[in-house]
Structure formats: structure tokens, C-alpha cells
PDB file of C-alpha atoms and ligand atoms in Angstrom:
ATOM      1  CA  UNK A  35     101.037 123.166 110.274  1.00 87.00           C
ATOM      2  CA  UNK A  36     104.452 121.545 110.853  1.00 96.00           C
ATOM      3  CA  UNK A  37     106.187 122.369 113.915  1.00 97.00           C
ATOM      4  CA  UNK A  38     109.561 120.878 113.950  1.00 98.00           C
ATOM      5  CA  UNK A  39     111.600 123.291 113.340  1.00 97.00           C
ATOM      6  CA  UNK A  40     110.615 124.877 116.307  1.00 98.00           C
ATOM      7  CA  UNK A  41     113.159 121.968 118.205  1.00 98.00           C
ATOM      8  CA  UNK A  42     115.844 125.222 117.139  1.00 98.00           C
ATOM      9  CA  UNK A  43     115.298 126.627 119.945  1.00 98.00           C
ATOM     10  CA  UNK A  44     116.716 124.959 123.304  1.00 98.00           C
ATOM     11  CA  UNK A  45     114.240 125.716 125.162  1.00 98.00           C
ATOM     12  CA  UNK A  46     111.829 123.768 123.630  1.00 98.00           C
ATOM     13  CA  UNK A  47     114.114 120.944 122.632  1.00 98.00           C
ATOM     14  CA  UNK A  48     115.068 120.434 126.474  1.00 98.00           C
ATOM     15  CA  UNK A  49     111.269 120.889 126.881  1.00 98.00           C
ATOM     16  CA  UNK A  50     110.124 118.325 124.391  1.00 98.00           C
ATOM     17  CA  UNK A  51     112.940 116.027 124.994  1.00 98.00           C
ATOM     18  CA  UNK A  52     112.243 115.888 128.711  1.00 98.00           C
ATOM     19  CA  UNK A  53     109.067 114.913 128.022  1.00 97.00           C
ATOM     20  CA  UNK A  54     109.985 112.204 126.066  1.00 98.00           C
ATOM     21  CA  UNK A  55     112.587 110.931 128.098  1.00 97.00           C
ATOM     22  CA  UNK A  56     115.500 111.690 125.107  1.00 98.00           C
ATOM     23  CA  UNK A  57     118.223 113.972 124.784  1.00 98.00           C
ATOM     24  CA  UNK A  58     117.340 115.659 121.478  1.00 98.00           C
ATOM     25  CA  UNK A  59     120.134 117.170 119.051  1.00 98.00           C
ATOM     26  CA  UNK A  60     118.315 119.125 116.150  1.00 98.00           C
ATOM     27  CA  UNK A  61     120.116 119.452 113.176  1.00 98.00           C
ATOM     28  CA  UNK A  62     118.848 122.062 110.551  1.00 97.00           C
ATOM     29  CA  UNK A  63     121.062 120.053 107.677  1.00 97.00           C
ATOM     30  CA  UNK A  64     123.325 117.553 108.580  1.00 98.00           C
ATOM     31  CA  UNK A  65     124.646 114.530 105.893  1.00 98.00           C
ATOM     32  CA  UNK A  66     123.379 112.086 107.795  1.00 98.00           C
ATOM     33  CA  UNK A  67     121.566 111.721 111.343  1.00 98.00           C
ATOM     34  CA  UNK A  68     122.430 108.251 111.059  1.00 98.00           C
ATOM     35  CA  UNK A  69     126.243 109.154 111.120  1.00 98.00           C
ATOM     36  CA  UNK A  70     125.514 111.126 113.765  1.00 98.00           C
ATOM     37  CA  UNK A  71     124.026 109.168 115.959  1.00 98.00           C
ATOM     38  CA  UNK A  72     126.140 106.225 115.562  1.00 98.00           C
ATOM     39  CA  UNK A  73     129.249 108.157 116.217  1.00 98.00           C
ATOM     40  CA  UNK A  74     127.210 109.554 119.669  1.00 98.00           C
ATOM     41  CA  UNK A  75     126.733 106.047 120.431  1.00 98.00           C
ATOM     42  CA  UNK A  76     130.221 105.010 120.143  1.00 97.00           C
ATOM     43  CA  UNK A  77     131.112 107.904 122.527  1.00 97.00           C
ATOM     44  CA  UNK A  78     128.626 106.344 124.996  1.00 95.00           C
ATOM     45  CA  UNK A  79     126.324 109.110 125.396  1.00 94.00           C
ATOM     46  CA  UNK A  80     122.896 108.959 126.883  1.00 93.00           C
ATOM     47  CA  UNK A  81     119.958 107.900 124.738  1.00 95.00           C
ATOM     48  CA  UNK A  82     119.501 110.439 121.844  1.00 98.00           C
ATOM     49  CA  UNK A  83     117.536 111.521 119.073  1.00 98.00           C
ATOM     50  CA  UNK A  84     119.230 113.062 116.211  1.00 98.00           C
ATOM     51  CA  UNK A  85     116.926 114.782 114.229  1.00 98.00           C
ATOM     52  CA  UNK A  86     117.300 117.192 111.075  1.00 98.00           C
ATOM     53  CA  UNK A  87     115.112 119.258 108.663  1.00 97.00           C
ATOM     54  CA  UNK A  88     117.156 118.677 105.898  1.00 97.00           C
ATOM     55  CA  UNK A  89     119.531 115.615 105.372  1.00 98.00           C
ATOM     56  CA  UNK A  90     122.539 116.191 102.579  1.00 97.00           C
ATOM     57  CA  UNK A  91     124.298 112.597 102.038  1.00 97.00           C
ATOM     58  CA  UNK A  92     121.134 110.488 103.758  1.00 97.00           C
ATOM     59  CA  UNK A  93     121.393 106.570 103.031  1.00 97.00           C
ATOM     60  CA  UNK A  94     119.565 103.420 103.465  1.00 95.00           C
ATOM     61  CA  UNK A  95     119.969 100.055 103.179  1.00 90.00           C
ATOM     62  CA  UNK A  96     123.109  98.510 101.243  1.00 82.00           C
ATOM     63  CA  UNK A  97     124.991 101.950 101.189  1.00 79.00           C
ATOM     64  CA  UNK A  98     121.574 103.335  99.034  1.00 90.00           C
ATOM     65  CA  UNK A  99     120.945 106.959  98.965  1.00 93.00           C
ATOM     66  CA  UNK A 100     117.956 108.402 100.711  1.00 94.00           C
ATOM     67  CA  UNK A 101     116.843 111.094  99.145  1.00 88.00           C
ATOM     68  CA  UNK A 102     115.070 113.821 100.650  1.00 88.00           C
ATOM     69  CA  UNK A 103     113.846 117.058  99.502  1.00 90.00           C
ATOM     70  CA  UNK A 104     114.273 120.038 102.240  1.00 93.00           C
ATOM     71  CA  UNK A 105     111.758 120.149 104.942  1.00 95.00           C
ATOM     72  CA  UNK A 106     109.204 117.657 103.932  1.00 97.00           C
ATOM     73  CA  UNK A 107     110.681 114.200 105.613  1.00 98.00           C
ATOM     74  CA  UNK A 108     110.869 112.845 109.086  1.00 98.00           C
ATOM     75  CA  UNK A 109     114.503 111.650 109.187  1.00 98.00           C
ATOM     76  CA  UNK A 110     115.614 110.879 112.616  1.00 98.00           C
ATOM     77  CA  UNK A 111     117.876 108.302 114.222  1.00 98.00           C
ATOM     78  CA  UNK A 112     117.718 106.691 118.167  1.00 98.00           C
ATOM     79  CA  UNK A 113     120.652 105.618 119.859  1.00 98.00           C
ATOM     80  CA  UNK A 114     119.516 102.837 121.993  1.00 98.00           C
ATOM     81  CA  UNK A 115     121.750 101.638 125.136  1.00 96.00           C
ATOM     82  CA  UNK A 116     121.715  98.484 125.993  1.00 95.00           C
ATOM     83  CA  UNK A 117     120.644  97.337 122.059  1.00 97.00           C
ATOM     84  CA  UNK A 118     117.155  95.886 122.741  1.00 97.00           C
ATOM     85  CA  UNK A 119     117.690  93.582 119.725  1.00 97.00           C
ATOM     86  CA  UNK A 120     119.902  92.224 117.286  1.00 97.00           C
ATOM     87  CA  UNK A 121     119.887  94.290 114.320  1.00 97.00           C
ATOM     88  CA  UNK A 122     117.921  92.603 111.553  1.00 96.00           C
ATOM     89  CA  UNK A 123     114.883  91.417 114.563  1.00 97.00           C
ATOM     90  CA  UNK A 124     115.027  95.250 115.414  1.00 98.00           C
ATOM     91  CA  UNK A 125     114.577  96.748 112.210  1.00 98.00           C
ATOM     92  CA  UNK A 126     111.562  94.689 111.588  1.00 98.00           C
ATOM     93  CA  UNK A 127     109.690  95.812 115.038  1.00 98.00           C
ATOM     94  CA  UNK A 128     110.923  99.044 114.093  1.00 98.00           C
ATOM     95  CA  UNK A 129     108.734  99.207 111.096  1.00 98.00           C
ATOM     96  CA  UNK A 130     105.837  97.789 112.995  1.00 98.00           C
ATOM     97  CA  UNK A 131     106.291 101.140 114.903  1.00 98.00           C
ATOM     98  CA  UNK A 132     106.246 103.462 112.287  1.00 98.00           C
ATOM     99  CA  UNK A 133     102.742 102.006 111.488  1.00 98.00           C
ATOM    100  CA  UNK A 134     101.242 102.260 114.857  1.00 98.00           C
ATOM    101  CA  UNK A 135     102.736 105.388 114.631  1.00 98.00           C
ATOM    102  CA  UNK A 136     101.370 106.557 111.403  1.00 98.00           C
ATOM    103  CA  UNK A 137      97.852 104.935 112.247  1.00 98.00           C
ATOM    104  CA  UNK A 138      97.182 107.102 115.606  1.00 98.00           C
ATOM    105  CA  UNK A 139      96.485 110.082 112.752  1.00 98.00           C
ATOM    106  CA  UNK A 140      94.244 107.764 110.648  1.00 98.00           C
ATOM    107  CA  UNK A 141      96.702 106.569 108.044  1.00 98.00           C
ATOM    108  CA  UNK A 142      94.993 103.140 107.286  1.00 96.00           C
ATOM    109  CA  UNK A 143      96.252 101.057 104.379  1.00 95.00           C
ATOM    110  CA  UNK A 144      99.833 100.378 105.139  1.00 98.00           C
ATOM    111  CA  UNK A 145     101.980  97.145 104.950  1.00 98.00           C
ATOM    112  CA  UNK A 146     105.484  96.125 105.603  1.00 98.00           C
ATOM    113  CA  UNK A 147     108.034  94.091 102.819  1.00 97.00           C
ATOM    114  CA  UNK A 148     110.754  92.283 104.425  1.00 96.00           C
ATOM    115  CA  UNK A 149     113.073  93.495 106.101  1.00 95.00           C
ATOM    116  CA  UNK A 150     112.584  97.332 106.183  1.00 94.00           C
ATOM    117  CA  UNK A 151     110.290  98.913 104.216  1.00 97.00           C
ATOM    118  CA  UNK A 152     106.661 100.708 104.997  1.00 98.00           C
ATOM    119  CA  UNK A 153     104.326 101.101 102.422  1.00 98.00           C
ATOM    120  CA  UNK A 154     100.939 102.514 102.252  1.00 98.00           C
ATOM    121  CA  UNK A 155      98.663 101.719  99.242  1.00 94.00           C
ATOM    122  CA  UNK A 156     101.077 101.060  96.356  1.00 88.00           C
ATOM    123  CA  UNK A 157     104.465 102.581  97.353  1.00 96.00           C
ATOM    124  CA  UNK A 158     107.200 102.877  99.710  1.00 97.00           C
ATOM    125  CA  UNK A 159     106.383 105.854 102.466  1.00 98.00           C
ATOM    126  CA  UNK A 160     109.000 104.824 105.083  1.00 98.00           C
ATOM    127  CA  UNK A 161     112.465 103.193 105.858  1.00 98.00           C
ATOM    128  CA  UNK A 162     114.189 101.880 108.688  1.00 98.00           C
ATOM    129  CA  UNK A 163     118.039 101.430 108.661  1.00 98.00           C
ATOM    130  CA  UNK A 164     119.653  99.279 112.041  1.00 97.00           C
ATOM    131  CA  UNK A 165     123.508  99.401 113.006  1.00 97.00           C
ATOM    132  CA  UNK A 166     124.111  97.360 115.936  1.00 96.00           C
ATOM    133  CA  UNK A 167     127.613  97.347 118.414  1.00 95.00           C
ATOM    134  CA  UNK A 168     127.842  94.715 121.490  1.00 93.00           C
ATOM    135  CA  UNK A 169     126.658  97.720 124.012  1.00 95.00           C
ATOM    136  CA  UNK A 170     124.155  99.940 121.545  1.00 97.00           C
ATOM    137  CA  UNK A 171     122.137  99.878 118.596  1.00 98.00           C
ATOM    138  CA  UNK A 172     121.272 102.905 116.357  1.00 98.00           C
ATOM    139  CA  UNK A 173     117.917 102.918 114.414  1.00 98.00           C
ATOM    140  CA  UNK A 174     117.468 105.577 111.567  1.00 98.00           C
ATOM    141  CA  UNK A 175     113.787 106.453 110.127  1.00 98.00           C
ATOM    142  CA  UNK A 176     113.282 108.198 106.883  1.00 98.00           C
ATOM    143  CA  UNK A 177     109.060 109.230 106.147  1.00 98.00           C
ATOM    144  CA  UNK A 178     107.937 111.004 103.517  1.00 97.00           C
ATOM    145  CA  UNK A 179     105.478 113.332 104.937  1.00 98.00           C
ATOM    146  CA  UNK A 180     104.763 116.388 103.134  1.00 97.00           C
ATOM    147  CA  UNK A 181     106.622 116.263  99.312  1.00 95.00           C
ATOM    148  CA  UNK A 182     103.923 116.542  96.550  1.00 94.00           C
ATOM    149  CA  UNK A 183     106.646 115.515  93.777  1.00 92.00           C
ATOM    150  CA  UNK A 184     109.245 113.086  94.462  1.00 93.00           C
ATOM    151  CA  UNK A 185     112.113 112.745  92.812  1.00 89.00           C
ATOM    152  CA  UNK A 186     112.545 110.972  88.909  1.00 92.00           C
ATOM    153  CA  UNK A 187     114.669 107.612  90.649  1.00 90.00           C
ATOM    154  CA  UNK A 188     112.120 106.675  92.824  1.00 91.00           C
ATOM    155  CA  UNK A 189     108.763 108.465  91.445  1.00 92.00           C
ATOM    156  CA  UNK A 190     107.631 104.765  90.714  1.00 93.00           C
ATOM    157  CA  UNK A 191     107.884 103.081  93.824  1.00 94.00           C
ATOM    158  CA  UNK A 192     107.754 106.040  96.580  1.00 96.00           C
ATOM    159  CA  UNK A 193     104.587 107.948  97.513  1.00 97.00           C
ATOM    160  CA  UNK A 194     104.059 110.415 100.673  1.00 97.00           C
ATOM    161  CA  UNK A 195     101.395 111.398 103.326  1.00 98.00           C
ATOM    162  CA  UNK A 196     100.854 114.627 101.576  1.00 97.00           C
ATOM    163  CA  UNK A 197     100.006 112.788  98.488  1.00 96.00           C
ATOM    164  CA  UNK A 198      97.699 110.288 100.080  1.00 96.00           C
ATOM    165  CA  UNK A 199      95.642 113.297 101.732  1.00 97.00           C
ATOM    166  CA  UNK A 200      97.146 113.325 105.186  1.00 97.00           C
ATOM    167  CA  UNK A 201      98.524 116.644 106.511  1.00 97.00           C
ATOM    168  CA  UNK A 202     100.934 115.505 109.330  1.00 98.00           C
ATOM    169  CA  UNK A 203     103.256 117.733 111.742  1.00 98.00           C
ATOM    170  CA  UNK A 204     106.075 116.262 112.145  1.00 98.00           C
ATOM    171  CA  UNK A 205     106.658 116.648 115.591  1.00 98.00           C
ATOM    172  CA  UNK A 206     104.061 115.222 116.519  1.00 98.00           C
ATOM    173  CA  UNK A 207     104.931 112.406 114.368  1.00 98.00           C
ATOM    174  CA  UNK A 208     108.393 111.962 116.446  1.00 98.00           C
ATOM    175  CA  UNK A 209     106.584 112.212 119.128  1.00 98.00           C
ATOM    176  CA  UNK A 210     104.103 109.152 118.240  1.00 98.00           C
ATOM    177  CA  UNK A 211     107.234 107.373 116.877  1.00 98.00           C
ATOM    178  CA  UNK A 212     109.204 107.480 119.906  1.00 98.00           C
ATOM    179  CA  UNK A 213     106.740 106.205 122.323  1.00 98.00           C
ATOM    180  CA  UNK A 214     106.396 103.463 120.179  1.00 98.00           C
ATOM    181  CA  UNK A 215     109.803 103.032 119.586  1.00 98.00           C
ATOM    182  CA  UNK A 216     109.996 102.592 123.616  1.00 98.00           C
ATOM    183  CA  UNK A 217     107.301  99.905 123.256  1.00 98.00           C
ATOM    184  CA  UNK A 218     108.834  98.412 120.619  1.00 98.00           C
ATOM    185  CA  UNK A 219     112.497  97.935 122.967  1.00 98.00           C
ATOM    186  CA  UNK A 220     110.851  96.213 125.332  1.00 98.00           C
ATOM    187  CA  UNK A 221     111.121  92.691 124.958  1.00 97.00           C
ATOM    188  CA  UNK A 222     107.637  91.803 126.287  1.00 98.00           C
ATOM    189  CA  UNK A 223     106.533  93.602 123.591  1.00 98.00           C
ATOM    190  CA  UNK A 224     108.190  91.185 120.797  1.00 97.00           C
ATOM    191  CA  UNK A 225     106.171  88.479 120.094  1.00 97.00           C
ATOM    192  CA  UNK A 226     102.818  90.577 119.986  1.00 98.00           C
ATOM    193  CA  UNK A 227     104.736  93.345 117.255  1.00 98.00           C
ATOM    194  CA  UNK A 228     106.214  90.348 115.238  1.00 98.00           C
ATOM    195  CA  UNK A 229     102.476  88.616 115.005  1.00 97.00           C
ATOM    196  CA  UNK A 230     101.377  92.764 114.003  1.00 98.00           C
ATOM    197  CA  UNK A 231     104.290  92.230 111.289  1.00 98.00           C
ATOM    198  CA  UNK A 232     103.150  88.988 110.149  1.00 98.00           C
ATOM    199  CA  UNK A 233      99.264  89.939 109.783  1.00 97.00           C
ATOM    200  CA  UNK A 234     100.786  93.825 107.592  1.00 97.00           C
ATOM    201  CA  UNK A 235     103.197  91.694 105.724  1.00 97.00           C
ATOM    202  CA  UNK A 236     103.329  92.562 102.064  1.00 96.00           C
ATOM    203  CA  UNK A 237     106.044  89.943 101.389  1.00 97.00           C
ATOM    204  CA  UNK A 238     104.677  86.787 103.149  1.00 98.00           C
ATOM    205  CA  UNK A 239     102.505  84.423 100.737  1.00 96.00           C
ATOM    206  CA  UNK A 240     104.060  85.816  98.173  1.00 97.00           C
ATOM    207  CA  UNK A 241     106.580  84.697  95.540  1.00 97.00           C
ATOM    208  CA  UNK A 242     109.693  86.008  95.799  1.00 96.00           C
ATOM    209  CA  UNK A 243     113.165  86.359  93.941  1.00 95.00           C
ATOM    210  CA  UNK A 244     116.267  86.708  96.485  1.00 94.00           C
ATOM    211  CA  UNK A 245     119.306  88.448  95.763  1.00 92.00           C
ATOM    212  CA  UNK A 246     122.802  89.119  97.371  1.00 79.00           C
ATOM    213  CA  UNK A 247     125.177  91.006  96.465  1.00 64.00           C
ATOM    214  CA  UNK A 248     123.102  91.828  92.683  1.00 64.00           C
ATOM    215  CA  UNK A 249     123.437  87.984  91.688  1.00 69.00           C
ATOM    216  CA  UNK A 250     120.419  86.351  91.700  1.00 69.00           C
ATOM    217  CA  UNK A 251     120.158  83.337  93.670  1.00 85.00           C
ATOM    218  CA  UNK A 252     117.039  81.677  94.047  1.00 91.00           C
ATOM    219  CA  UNK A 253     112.915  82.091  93.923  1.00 94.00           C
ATOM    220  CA  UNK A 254     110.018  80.329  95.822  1.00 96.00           C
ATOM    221  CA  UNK A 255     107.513  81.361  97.768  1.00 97.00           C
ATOM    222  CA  UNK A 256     107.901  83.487 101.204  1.00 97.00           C
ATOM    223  CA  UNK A 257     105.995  81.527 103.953  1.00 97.00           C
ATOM    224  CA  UNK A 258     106.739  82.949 107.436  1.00 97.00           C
ATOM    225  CA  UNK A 259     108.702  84.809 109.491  1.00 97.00           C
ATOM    226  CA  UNK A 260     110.817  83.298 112.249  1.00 97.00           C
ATOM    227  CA  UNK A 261     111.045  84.557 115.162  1.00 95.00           C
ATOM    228  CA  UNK A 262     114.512  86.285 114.933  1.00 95.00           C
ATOM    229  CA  UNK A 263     113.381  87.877 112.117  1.00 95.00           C
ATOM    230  CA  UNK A 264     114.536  85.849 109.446  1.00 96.00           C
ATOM    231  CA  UNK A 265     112.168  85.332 106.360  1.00 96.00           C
ATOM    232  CA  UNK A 266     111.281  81.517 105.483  1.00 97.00           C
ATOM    233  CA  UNK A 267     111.377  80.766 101.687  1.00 96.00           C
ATOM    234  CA  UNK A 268     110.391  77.815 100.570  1.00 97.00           C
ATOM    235  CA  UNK A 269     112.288  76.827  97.346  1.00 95.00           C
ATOM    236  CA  UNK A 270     111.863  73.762  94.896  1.00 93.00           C
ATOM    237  CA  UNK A 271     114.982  73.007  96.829  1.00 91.00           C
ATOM    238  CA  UNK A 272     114.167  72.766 100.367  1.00 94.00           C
ATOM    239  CA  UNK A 273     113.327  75.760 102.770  1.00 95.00           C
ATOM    240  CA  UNK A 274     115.703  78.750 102.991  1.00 93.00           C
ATOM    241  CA  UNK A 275     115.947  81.367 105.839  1.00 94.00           C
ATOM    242  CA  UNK A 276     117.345  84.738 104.836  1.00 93.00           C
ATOM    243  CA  UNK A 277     118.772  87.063 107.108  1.00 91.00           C
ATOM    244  CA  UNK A 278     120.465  89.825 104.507  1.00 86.00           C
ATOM    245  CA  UNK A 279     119.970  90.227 100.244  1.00 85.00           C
ATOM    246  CA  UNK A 280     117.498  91.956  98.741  1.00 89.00           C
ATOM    247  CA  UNK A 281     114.228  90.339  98.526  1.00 93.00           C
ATOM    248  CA  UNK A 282     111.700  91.262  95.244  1.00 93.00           C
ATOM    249  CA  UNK A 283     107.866  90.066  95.337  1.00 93.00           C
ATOM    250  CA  UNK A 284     107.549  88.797  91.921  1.00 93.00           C
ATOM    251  CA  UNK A 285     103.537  88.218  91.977  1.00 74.00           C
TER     252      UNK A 285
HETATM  253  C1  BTN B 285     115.947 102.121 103.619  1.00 96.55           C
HETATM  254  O1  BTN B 285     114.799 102.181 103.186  1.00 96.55           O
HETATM  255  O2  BTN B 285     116.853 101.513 102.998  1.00 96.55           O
HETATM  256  C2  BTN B 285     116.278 102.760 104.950  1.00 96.55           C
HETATM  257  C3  BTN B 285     116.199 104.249 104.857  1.00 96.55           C
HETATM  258  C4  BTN B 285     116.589 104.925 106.165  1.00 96.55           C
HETATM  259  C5  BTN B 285     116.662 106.421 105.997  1.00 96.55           C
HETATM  260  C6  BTN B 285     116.856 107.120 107.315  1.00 96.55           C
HETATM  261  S1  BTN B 285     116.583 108.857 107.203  1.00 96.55           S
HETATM  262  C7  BTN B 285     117.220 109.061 108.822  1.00 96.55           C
HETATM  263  C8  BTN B 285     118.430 108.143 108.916  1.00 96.55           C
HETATM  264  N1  BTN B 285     119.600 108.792 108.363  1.00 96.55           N
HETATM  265  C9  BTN B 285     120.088 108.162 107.282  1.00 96.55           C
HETATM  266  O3  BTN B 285     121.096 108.506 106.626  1.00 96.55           O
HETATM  267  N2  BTN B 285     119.319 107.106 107.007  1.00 96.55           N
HETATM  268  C10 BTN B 285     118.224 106.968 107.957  1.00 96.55           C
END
């Protein structure tokens, strides 16, 4: 049974939210909780979760859409005040989250590709999206939870809990996230997540093709991750570190 819907009412919300430590603002349908969020952040408000059932003009990384059918995603955002981490190093512990989060209710199988994408088995089942300011940072999570088709762009590469066999609430799933989310901000908490991220990675050991800005610009092999959250590539040319571009495992 999935419960979140019942964050409507404010009683609960206050409830839940208390008990979480988080101001929670429930959207039904909103274009974006990520907007949202960010534009709460830059009014300086207290540390919030905007969460909604239904997300009409949701993105991800590079300006991409995230598409979302009514009802059957987890698509929340965190404002986060001070910003426990720059950006790019956040995203990445971020992900580590959502599969300590996702494991608690026996979801085993799941890896992480550089920089911010979950996958479990064969395709993508979550995404984290990072905007950081000097004072805040916002962190957005998209999860596939309950859709049993998924739409014809991303059919190949997407998959959900529902299809794997895993009937999750989602509120209890924000719940789980959060928590770890908290872990996850505190800095004595960053080496041990980024050695978890190493150990899940689907991208390290790997051959890769990196790409900015759709040109492609070089290939070699993906051999750690540094520390700030960079990926290591080592080329025929010497060893690359690369902080932004889209990154492709070739084999
Ligand atoms: C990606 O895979 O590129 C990141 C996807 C992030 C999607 C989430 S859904 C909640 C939040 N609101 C958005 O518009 N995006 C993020």
C-alpha cells in the first residue's frame, strides 16, 4: 500500500515532518520540486522537503527531462543549509544514499555510474540532480517505484521496483531516504560513503567514452574516484579527471 499521499493532510505532514526533523511542503502536481526547493532556498527558509505525487516539467541532469508517470515515483528535493558539500562530491554520496536506502527493504543488486545515476540489475531506477549556492545546496531525487510500463524514450535503459518484484510505500521510502540523507551531510560520514561508492561502482574498471557538450572528446579506461568526486580516466594520453560531461561505459 502506498501512503504518501496521505502528507495532504497537515496534520500528518507536521506529524511526519517533526519526526524527521524537516519542514515538509507536499505538492499534489507541481513542474518541478526541484524549482521549488531551490527558490525556498534562496529565500533562506529552514531545511525542507518538497515533495509531489505528480511532477509536470521534472528534469535531470544537463536540462534532461524526467519523466514521470502520475503517482508511481518518489520525486522529492532537500534544501540543505549550510551546503554539506560541493555539488558534484554531494551528488555522488547522495546516490550512495538512495542505495542504503533502497537496501533496508531488501532491494539487493544495485550499482552506481558516475556521477548520478542508480541502477539495479540492468537499468537506471534512480537519479540525483545537485544545485549548489555559497550558503545552501538543493538535492533532487527521482525513483521509479511502482510504474509497470515506462515510457517509449527510456523503456531501454530505465526499469522500476515494481518491475523487479518489490512493492514499496513511498513514504516510507522518504522516510529511509532522509535519514540517510542526514548521514550522508555529515562530513564524518564521507570517506566511509565514497569507499561504499567505489566498491557499487558500475563505471570504475570500465572503459569509458567522455563527452561535453555532445562532442566527443576522449576514451580510456575509468580507474578511481578521487576524493572530491572527480572520476580518474586514464587515457593513451596521460590521466584525466572529470568533474562535468557525460560519461558512457563502452564495455
Ligand atoms: C538525472 O538522472 O539526471 C537526475 C534526475 C533527478 C530527478 C529529480 S525528481 C525530483 C527532482 N525534481 C526535478 O525536477 N528533478 C529532480
Amino acid at each position: 500500500m502506498d501512503r504518501l499521499g496521505l502528507l495532504a493532510d497537515p496534520a500528518v505532514r507536521s506529524a511526519f515532518g517533526n519526526e524527521l526533523g524537516w519542514a515538509i511542503e507536499y505538492h499534489a502536481s507541481i513542474a518541478s520540486t526541484q524549482d521549488r526547493a531551490r527558490e525556498l532556498a534562496r529565500g533562506g527558509a529552514a531545511p525542507t522537503i518538497v515533495i509531489a505525487d505528480q511532477q509536470t516539467a521534472g528534469h535531470g541532469r544537463g536540462e534532461k527531462s524526467w519523466l514521470s508517470e502520475p503517482g508511481a515515483s518518489l520525486l522529492a528535493s532537500w534544501t540543505l543549509r549550510p551546503a554539506p558539500a560541493e555539488p558534484g562530491l554531494f551528488t555522488l554520496l547522495a546516490g550512495v544514499a538512495v542505495t542504503m536506502a533502497l537496501r533496508t527493504f531488501g532491494v539487493a543488486d544495485l550499482g552506481l555510474k558516475w556521477p548520478n545515476d542508480v541502477w539495479l540489475t540492468n537499468g537506471k531506477i534512480a537519479g540525483v540532480l545537485a544545485h549548489g549556492a555559497a550558503d545552501h545546496l538543493v538535492i533532487g531525487i527521482g525513483v521509479n517505484v511502482s510504474q509497470r510500463e515506462l515510457p517509449r524514450a527510456i523503456a531501454d535503459t530505465a526499469t522500476t521496483l515494481a518491475r523487479a518484484g518489490h512493492d514499496i510505500d513511498r513514504l516510507a521510502l522518504l522516510a529511509r531516504l532522509t535519514r540517510q540523507l542526514d548521514a550522508a551531510a555529515d562530513p564524518a560520514n564521507h570517506d566511509a560513503l565514497l569507499a561504499e561508492w567505489r566498491k557499487r561502482s558500475i563505471t570504475l574498471r570500465r572503459e569509458v567514452e567522455v563527452t561535453d557538450a555532445g562532442a566527443t572528446a576522449f576514451r580510456g579506461t575509468a580507474t578511481d574516484l578521487a576524493d572530491d568526486g572527480a572520476l580518474v580516466v586514464e587515457t593513451p594520453y596521460g590521466q584525466q579527471r572529470v568533474i562535468a560531461g557525460e560519461v558512457r561505459v563502452l564495455g
